[in-house]
Every structure is written in C-alpha cells, then in structure tokens.
Coordinates of C-alpha atoms in Angstrom, one line a residue:
X1 CA 1.3 21.8 1.0
X2 CA 3.8 20.6 3.9
X3 CA 7.4 20.4 3.3
X4 CA 8.5 17.0 5.0
X5 CA 6.7 13.5 5.7
X6 CA 7.7 10.7 7.7
X7 CA 6.7 7.4 7.3
X8 CA 7.0 3.9 9.4
X9 CA 8.8 1.6 6.4
X10 CA 8.7 -1.7 5.9
X11 CA 12.2 -2.1 4.3
X12 CA 11.9 -6.0 3.2
X13 CA 10.1 -8.6 3.0
X14 CA 8.7 -9.5 6.7
X15 CA 11.0 -6.8 8.2
X16 CA 10.1 -4.6 11.3
X17 CA 8.9 -1.0 10.6
X18 CA 11.4 1.5 10.5
X19 CA 10.4 5.0 10.7
X20 CA 12.0 8.0 8.2
X21 CA 11.5 10.2 5.8
X22 CA 9.1 9.8 3.0
X23 CA 8.0 12.2 0.2
X24 CA 5.1 14.4 0.6
X25 CA 2.3 12.8 -2.0
X26 CA 1.0 14.8 -4.5
X27 CA -3.0 13.7 -5.6
X28 CA -3.4 12.5 -8.9
X29 CA -7.1 13.9 -10.2
X30 CA -9.7 11.7 -8.3
X31 CA -7.6 11.7 -5.0
X32 CA -7.1 13.9 -1.9
X33 CA -3.7 14.0 0.5
X34 CA -4.4 14.0 3.8
X35 CA -2.6 14.4 7.3
X36 CA -3.0 11.5 9.6
X37 CA -3.9 11.9 12.9
X38 CA -4.5 8.3 13.9
X39 CA -4.3 5.4 12.0
X40 CA -5.4 1.8 13.2
X41 CA -4.7 -1.8 12.5
X42 CA -6.4 -3.9 10.1
X43 CA -5.6 -7.8 9.7
X44 CA -4.5 -7.5 6.3
X45 CA -1.6 -5.1 7.6
X46 CA -0.7 -8.4 9.5
X47 CA -0.8 -10.5 6.9
X48 CA 1.2 -8.1 4.6
X49 CA 4.0 -8.0 6.7
X50 CA 4.3 -11.4 8.4
X51 CA 3.6 -13.5 5.1
X52 CA 5.1 -10.7 2.1
X53 CA 1.5 -11.0 0.9
X54 CA -0.2 -7.8 -1.2
X55 CA 3.3 -6.0 -1.6
X56 CA 4.3 -5.2 -4.9
X57 CA 7.8 -3.8 -4.1
X58 CA 9.9 -2.7 -1.2
X59 CA 10.6 -0.4 0.5
X60 CA 6.9 0.2 1.3
X61 CA 4.4 1.8 3.5
X62 CA 1.6 0.0 4.6
X63 CA -1.8 1.0 6.2
X64 CA -5.2 1.2 5.1
X65 CA -7.2 2.7 8.2
X66 CA -7.0 6.6 9.1
X67 CA -8.5 9.7 9.8
X68 CA -6.9 13.4 9.8
X69 CA -7.4 16.5 7.8
X70 CA -7.2 17.1 4.1
X71 CA -4.1 19.1 2.8
X72 CA -4.8 19.1 -0.6
X73 CA -7.4 17.7 -3.3
X74 CA -6.9 16.6 -7.0
X75 CA -8.3 18.1 -10.2
X76 CA -11.4 16.3 -10.3
X77 CA -12.4 16.6 -6.6
X78 CA -15.6 18.6 -5.8
X79 CA -16.8 17.4 -2.9
X80 CA -13.8 17.7 -0.6
X81 CA -11.6 20.4 0.4
X82 CA -8.3 21.1 2.7
X83 CA -9.0 21.7 5.9
X84 CA -12.0 18.7 6.1
X85 CA -11.8 16.7 9.0
X86 CA -12.6 13.1 7.5
X87 CA -11.8 9.3 7.8
X88 CA -10.4 7.8 5.1
X89 CA -9.5 3.7 3.8
X90 CA -5.9 4.3 2.2
X91 CA -5.9 2.4 -1.4
X92 CA -2.3 1.4 -0.7
X93 CA -3.0 -2.2 -1.9
X94 CA -4.8 -1.6 -5.0
X95 CA -2.3 1.7 -5.7
X96 CA 0.9 -0.3 -5.0
X97 CA 2.4 3.1 -4.0
X98 CA 4.1 4.0 -0.7
X99 CA 2.0 7.4 -1.3
X100 CA -1.2 5.5 -0.2
X101 CA -0.2 3.6 2.8
X102 CA -1.8 4.8 5.9
X103 CA 1.2 4.6 8.3
X104 CA 2.8 8.0 7.8
X105 CA 2.1 11.4 8.4
X106 CA 0.8 12.3 4.8
X107 CA -0.8 9.9 3.2
X108 CA -3.0 10.1 -1.0
X109 CA -6.4 7.5 -1.4
X110 CA -9.5 7.9 -3.7
X111 CA -11.7 10.6 -2.8
X112 CA -14.3 8.2 -2.9
X113 CA -12.7 6.2 -0.1
X114 CA -12.9 9.2 2.2
X115 CA -16.1 10.7 4.1
X116 CA -15.9 13.7 6.4
X117 CA -16.7 13.5 10.2
X118 CA -18.8 15.4 12.9
X119 CA -16.4 17.7 14.8
X120 CA -17.7 15.7 17.8
X121 CA -15.8 12.7 16.6
X122 CA -12.1 12.4 17.1
X123 CA -9.8 11.4 15.1
X124 CA -9.1 8.0 17.0
X125 CA -12.7 7.4 17.2
X126 CA -12.7 7.8 13.0
X127 CA -9.7 5.7 12.3
X128 CA -11.7 2.1 13.6
X129 CA -13.7 2.2 10.2
X130 CA -11.7 1.9 7.1
X131 CA -11.5 -1.3 5.6
X132 CA -14.3 -2.6 8.1
X133 CA -16.5 -0.2 6.6
X134 CA -15.4 -0.8 3.0
X135 CA -16.0 -4.6 3.2
X136 CA -19.1 -4.4 5.1
X137 CA -20.6 -1.8 2.5
X138 CA -19.4 -4.4 -0.6
X139 CA -21.3 -7.2 1.0
X140 CA -24.3 -5.2 2.0
X141 CA -25.2 -2.7 -0.8
X142 CA -23.1 -4.3 -4.0
X143 CA -25.6 -5.3 -6.8
X144 CA -24.1 -9.0 -6.9
X145 CA -24.1 -9.3 -3.0
X146 CA -27.0 -8.6 -0.8
X147 CA -28.1 -5.7 -2.4
X148 CA -29.9 -3.4 0.6
X149 CA -31.2 -0.6 0.4
X150 CA -28.8 2.5 1.3
X151 CA -28.5 3.7 4.4
X152 CA -30.6 7.1 5.6
X153 CA -30.7 9.7 8.4
X154 CA -32.8 9.3 9.8
X155 CA -33.9 5.6 9.9
X156 CA -36.6 4.4 7.4
X157 CA -37.7 0.9 9.1
X158 CA -38.2 -1.8 6.8
X159 CA -39.9 -4.9 8.8
X160 CA -37.5 -7.1 7.6
X161 CA -34.6 -9.0 9.8
X162 CA -30.6 -9.3 8.7
X163 CA -28.4 -11.6 10.8
X164 CA -24.5 -10.2 11.2
X165 CA -22.8 -12.9 12.3
X166 CA -19.8 -11.6 14.3
X167 CA -20.8 -8.3 15.3
X168 CA -18.1 -7.5 17.6
X169 CA -15.4 -7.2 14.9
X170 CA -14.6 -4.4 12.6
X171 CA -16.6 -6.2 9.6
X172 CA -19.3 -7.0 11.6
X173 CA -19.8 -3.8 13.8
X174 CA -19.8 -1.9 10.7
X175 CA -22.3 -3.8 8.9
X176 CA -24.9 -4.5 12.4
X177 CA -25.2 -0.1 12.0
X178 CA -25.3 0.4 8.1
X179 CA -27.9 -2.5 7.9
X180 CA -30.1 -1.0 10.8
X181 CA -29.8 2.3 9.2
X182 CA -30.9 0.8 6.2
X183 CA -34.1 0.0 7.9
X184 CA -33.0 -3.7 9.1
X185 CA -33.9 -5.2 12.6
X186 CA -30.3 -6.9 13.4
X187 CA -29.6 -9.9 15.1
X188 CA -26.2 -10.1 15.5
X189 CA -23.5 -12.8 17.2
X190 CA -20.7 -12.2 19.4
X191 CA -18.7 -13.8 22.1
X192 CA -20.3 -13.3 25.2
X193 CA -18.0 -11.0 27.1
X194 CA -18.9 -8.5 23.9
X195 CA -22.8 -8.5 23.6
X196 CA -23.7 -5.7 25.7
X197 CA -21.5 -4.0 23.0
X198 CA -23.2 -5.2 20.4
X199 CA -26.4 -4.4 21.5
X200 CA -25.5 -0.7 22.3
X201 CA -24.9 -0.6 18.9
X202 CA -28.5 -1.1 17.7
X203 CA -28.7 -5.0 17.3
X204 CA -32.2 -5.7 18.4
X205 CA -31.5 -9.4 19.0
X206 CA -28.1 -10.6 20.4
X207 CA -26.7 -14.1 20.7
X208 CA -23.7 -15.9 22.1
X209 CA -21.9 -17.6 19.0
X210 CA -20.1 -19.9 21.2
X211 CA -23.6 -21.4 22.5
X212 CA -24.1 -25.0 21.3
X213 CA -27.8 -23.8 20.4
X214 CA -26.8 -20.6 18.6
X215 CA -28.7 -22.0 15.5
X216 CA -32.0 -22.7 17.4
X217 CA -31.9 -19.8 19.2
X218 CA -31.4 -17.4 16.2
X219 CA -34.2 -19.1 14.5
X220 CA -36.7 -19.2 17.2
X221 CA -35.8 -15.4 17.8
X222 CA -36.8 -14.5 14.6
X223 CA -39.3 -16.6 13.3
X224 CA -42.4 -14.2 12.6
X225 CA -40.4 -11.1 13.1
X226 CA -40.7 -9.9 9.2
X227 CA -39.1 -11.1 6.0
X228 CA -36.0 -12.5 6.4
X229 CA -33.1 -10.7 4.1
X230 CA -30.0 -12.9 4.6
X231 CA -27.1 -12.8 6.7
X232 CA -23.7 -11.6 6.4
X233 CA -20.8 -13.3 8.4
X234 CA -18.1 -11.3 9.4
X235 CA -15.6 -14.1 10.7
X236 CA -16.4 -16.1 7.6
X237 CA -14.7 -19.4 8.8
X238 CA -16.3 -23.0 8.1
X239 CA -17.9 -23.5 11.4
X240 CA -20.1 -19.5 11.2
X241 CA -20.4 -19.9 7.4
X242 CA -22.0 -23.5 8.0
X243 CA -24.3 -22.1 11.1
X244 CA -25.3 -19.1 8.9
X245 CA -26.4 -21.6 6.1
X246 CA -28.5 -23.5 8.9
X247 CA -30.4 -20.4 9.8
X248 CA -30.9 -18.9 6.2
X249 CA -32.3 -22.6 5.4
X250 CA -34.5 -22.9 8.6
X251 CA -36.0 -19.3 8.3
X252 CA -36.3 -18.5 4.1
X253 CA -36.8 -15.5 2.9
X254 CA -33.8 -14.0 1.2
X255 CA -31.6 -17.1 0.5
X256 CA -28.0 -15.3 0.6
X257 CA -25.3 -15.8 2.6
X258 CA -22.8 -12.8 2.4
X259 CA -19.2 -13.6 3.9
X260 CA -16.2 -11.7 3.8
X261 CA -14.3 -13.5 1.7
X262 CA -12.7 -12.7 -2.1
X263 CA -13.5 -14.3 -5.1
X264 CA -10.5 -16.9 -4.6
X265 CA -12.1 -18.5 -1.9
X266 CA -14.6 -21.6 -3.0
X267 CA -18.2 -21.7 -1.7
X268 CA -18.2 -23.5 1.4
X269 CA -18.7 -27.5 1.7
X270 CA -22.1 -28.9 2.3
X271 CA -24.1 -25.0 2.0
X272 CA -27.4 -25.8 0.8
X273 CA -27.5 -25.5 -2.9
X274 CA -30.5 -22.9 -2.7
X275 CA -28.3 -20.2 -0.8
X276 CA -26.6 -18.2 -3.1
X277 CA -23.2 -17.2 -1.6
X278 CA -21.5 -13.8 -1.9
X279 CA -18.0 -12.8 -1.9
X280 CA -16.2 -9.3 -1.3
X281 CA -13.0 -7.1 -2.1
X282 CA -12.6 -4.5 0.5
X283 CA -11.6 -1.8 -2.0
X284 CA -14.4 -2.2 -4.1
X285 CA -16.4 0.5 -3.0
X286 CA -14.0 3.1 -4.2
X287 CA -14.6 2.1 -7.8
X288 CA -18.5 2.1 -7.9
X289 CA -21.6 4.0 -6.7
X290 CA -21.0 2.1 -3.1
X291 CA -18.4 4.1 -1.9
X292 CA -19.9 7.7 -2.3
X293 CA -22.8 6.6 -1.0
X294 CA -21.9 5.7 2.2
X295 CA -18.6 8.0 2.9
X296 CA -20.3 10.9 1.2
X297 CA -23.8 10.5 1.8
X298 CA -24.0 8.5 5.2
X299 CA -21.0 8.7 7.5
X300 CA -20.8 12.3 8.4
X301 CA -24.5 12.2 8.9
X302 CA -25.0 9.5 10.7
X303 CA -22.1 10.5 12.8
X304 CA -23.4 14.1 13.5
X305 CA -26.9 12.3 14.4
X306 CA -25.5 9.8 16.7
X307 CA -26.9 6.6 15.2
X308 CA -22.9 5.6 13.7
X309 CA -20.7 4.8 16.7
X310 CA -17.3 4.3 16.7
X311 CA -16.7 0.4 17.1
X312 CA -14.9 -1.5 17.7
X313 CA -14.1 0.0 20.7
X314 CA -10.8 1.5 20.1
X315 CA -7.3 0.6 22.3
X316 CA -5.0 3.5 21.6
X317 CA -1.2 2.3 22.4
X318 CA 0.6 5.5 21.5
X319 CA 1.3 8.4 20.0
X320 CA 3.8 8.2 17.2
X321 CA 4.8 6.4 14.2
X322 CA 7.3 4.6 16.0
X323 CA 4.5 2.9 18.1
X324 CA 3.0 1.3 14.4
X325 CA 5.2 -1.6 15.5
X326 CA 4.1 -2.0 18.8
X327 CA 0.6 -2.1 17.7
X328 CA 1.2 -4.8 15.5
X329 CA 2.6 -7.0 18.3
X330 CA -0.1 -5.9 20.3
X331 CA -2.8 -7.0 17.6
X332 CA -1.1 -10.5 17.6
X333 CA -1.4 -10.9 21.3
X334 CA -4.9 -10.9 20.4
X335 CA -7.7 -8.8 20.4
X336 CA -11.6 -9.2 20.9
X337 CA -14.0 -6.6 20.3
X338 CA -11.2 -3.8 20.0
X339 CA -9.5 -1.7 18.0
X340 CA -5.8 -1.1 17.9
X341 CA -4.8 2.4 17.4
X342 CA -2.1 4.7 16.7
X343 CA -2.4 8.6 17.0
X344 CA -0.1 10.4 15.4
X345 CA 0.9 14.4 16.6

C-alpha cells in the first residue's frame, strides 16, 4: 500500500475544493482500494457541493465516477486483485466516509461496484460510466423495475423494442447500450446535435426529442417492429415523462415507464393508470445481484469486444486534483452529450 494520499476536500457546506493530504483508505472485507487515474463529474456531485445535500459530515471528499488500478482488496473479495485495471463507482453517498469519495488519489468502494476494463480502454474513457451505468442498470434489470434479461457478449436478439429517452446523457447512453446488449432493438431520443452520436451507440431509430411531433414519429416507426418492452426516461422531467407515457399507451406491450427518479418523487400527474412507474436508487446495484451481473460479468467483455463504447464523449479539463473545482465550474456552464473528466497523474 502507498504511504501518502491527497484529496480535493470540501471543508464546509457549499465551499470550494481544497487539495490537501488525506489518509490512505483500508478496505473492509467487501471493499477494494484503487489508485484513481481519472475521475468524472456527476450531476449529484454538483448537488452535493452547491446545495449541501447527501453529505454526512465535514470536511468531506465527494465523487462517484472513477477509473484506476486496484492497490488492495478486502478479505472477502476473490474476483479482483491488486494490479487490475478497473472502472469504479465510489459509494461515498451511502458509506458517508471521506475514504469512499472519488476525488482523491486513493479511494475505497464496494467490490460489487467495480469492473475490470480492457487494456485498450483508457482510464479517462472508463471514468465516464460510474453512476450513470449503475442508475441505468437499476432501472433496466432490477426485479421491481423493467426486469430485462442481463446483457450478453455476444448479443442475443429478442425481436423486442425499447425506448430510451435522452440517450446522449450519462444514464441514457448506458441504458441504450445495455438494452441493446440484452437483445432489444432500441429507439432513442436526443437533441439534434447528438443524434449521430446516439446512432453510433447502436440505436436502431433516433428521434429529436425537441420535435413537436416526436411522439407521433416514435409510434409510427415502432408499430409492427416487434413486441414493445417499455421505456426508460434518462431525463425524467415532467415533459419527457409525459411524452414517454403517451408512446407507451399508444404502442401497447409492456406498460412500464422507468424513470431515474428516487423514491421520494411522486408518480407523474396524468400518467395513464395502466402504466407502471419505476423509480431507482443509483447505488442499489451494489447491494443486489445486478451489480455483479453488470460490472463483473459484462462490462469487461463488452469493452474488449467493442460493443460497449465510452459515452457520453469525454471532455478532459485538466490533470490533477487541483482541476476538480474547474471541472465543476465547466459542468455548470452547460454540457450536452459530454462527460467532464479530470485525469490524475
């Protein structure tokens, strides 16, 4: 294990980050410790800093999305070892410990939230997945959600269709690729500037979600194209949930609208009573069978095969922990079809 660690600390509520020394984490039995080589900014990180939400004590270390090399494993971890190149979701929000935040050189997290990456995949490319993939996986695969069959390499077509709304964002891009790997033909929406990017991720049909006729366009394209499997709304704002609900009602099939909203949110007003409405907690796969099925069994193989692509496209703002605050500031300027990444030496 290394002798020193540094972290981008948030010293007090709503404060800006300060880079200082930090203790080197020691893994609990079901955890690993990794040396981070790239971290990415997640919307929940912005909420935590700007709104003083989900932080149990100060000073604290934030961050969920990372990639690096394992330096230590807990006594119960058998499928990972020091030296493995991995993508990780750091579980600081649940653990409530600075040791489990991503914005430091060395982080601890649950082994069930960690997957090996192909040698050809850079750490910056892998860092874009993290919480977005966990949230999408929860919505797609948990038994109380869409409950799709797990993704496979190679893909096994099912002749069914699924709608992913907002497929250029972190959750949507992961959902699109996983649903396709689960055998579904995917219809995806995005802004006009990101349609080609979404098409490149494997969507069979792409639609501009700002089109005034987008619901009609989706329904017309998917009618007669196999059993409809429901929808996952990666945006989950009132207008997108309304549109998804209208598509589901028109197409029949699986009457299920999966959101990316946590349990505290209410069912959308006006959603047809016959449509089931799903909610998720982004870290839930780390505590059930979904996490290992995705991170252990699929991610590494899919990256190696090339069927899982790094998306959204990364935008690297700098190298070193001193650039974490600049990455937050860049994110708040507005991004579309991009993931803000900081590389670490």
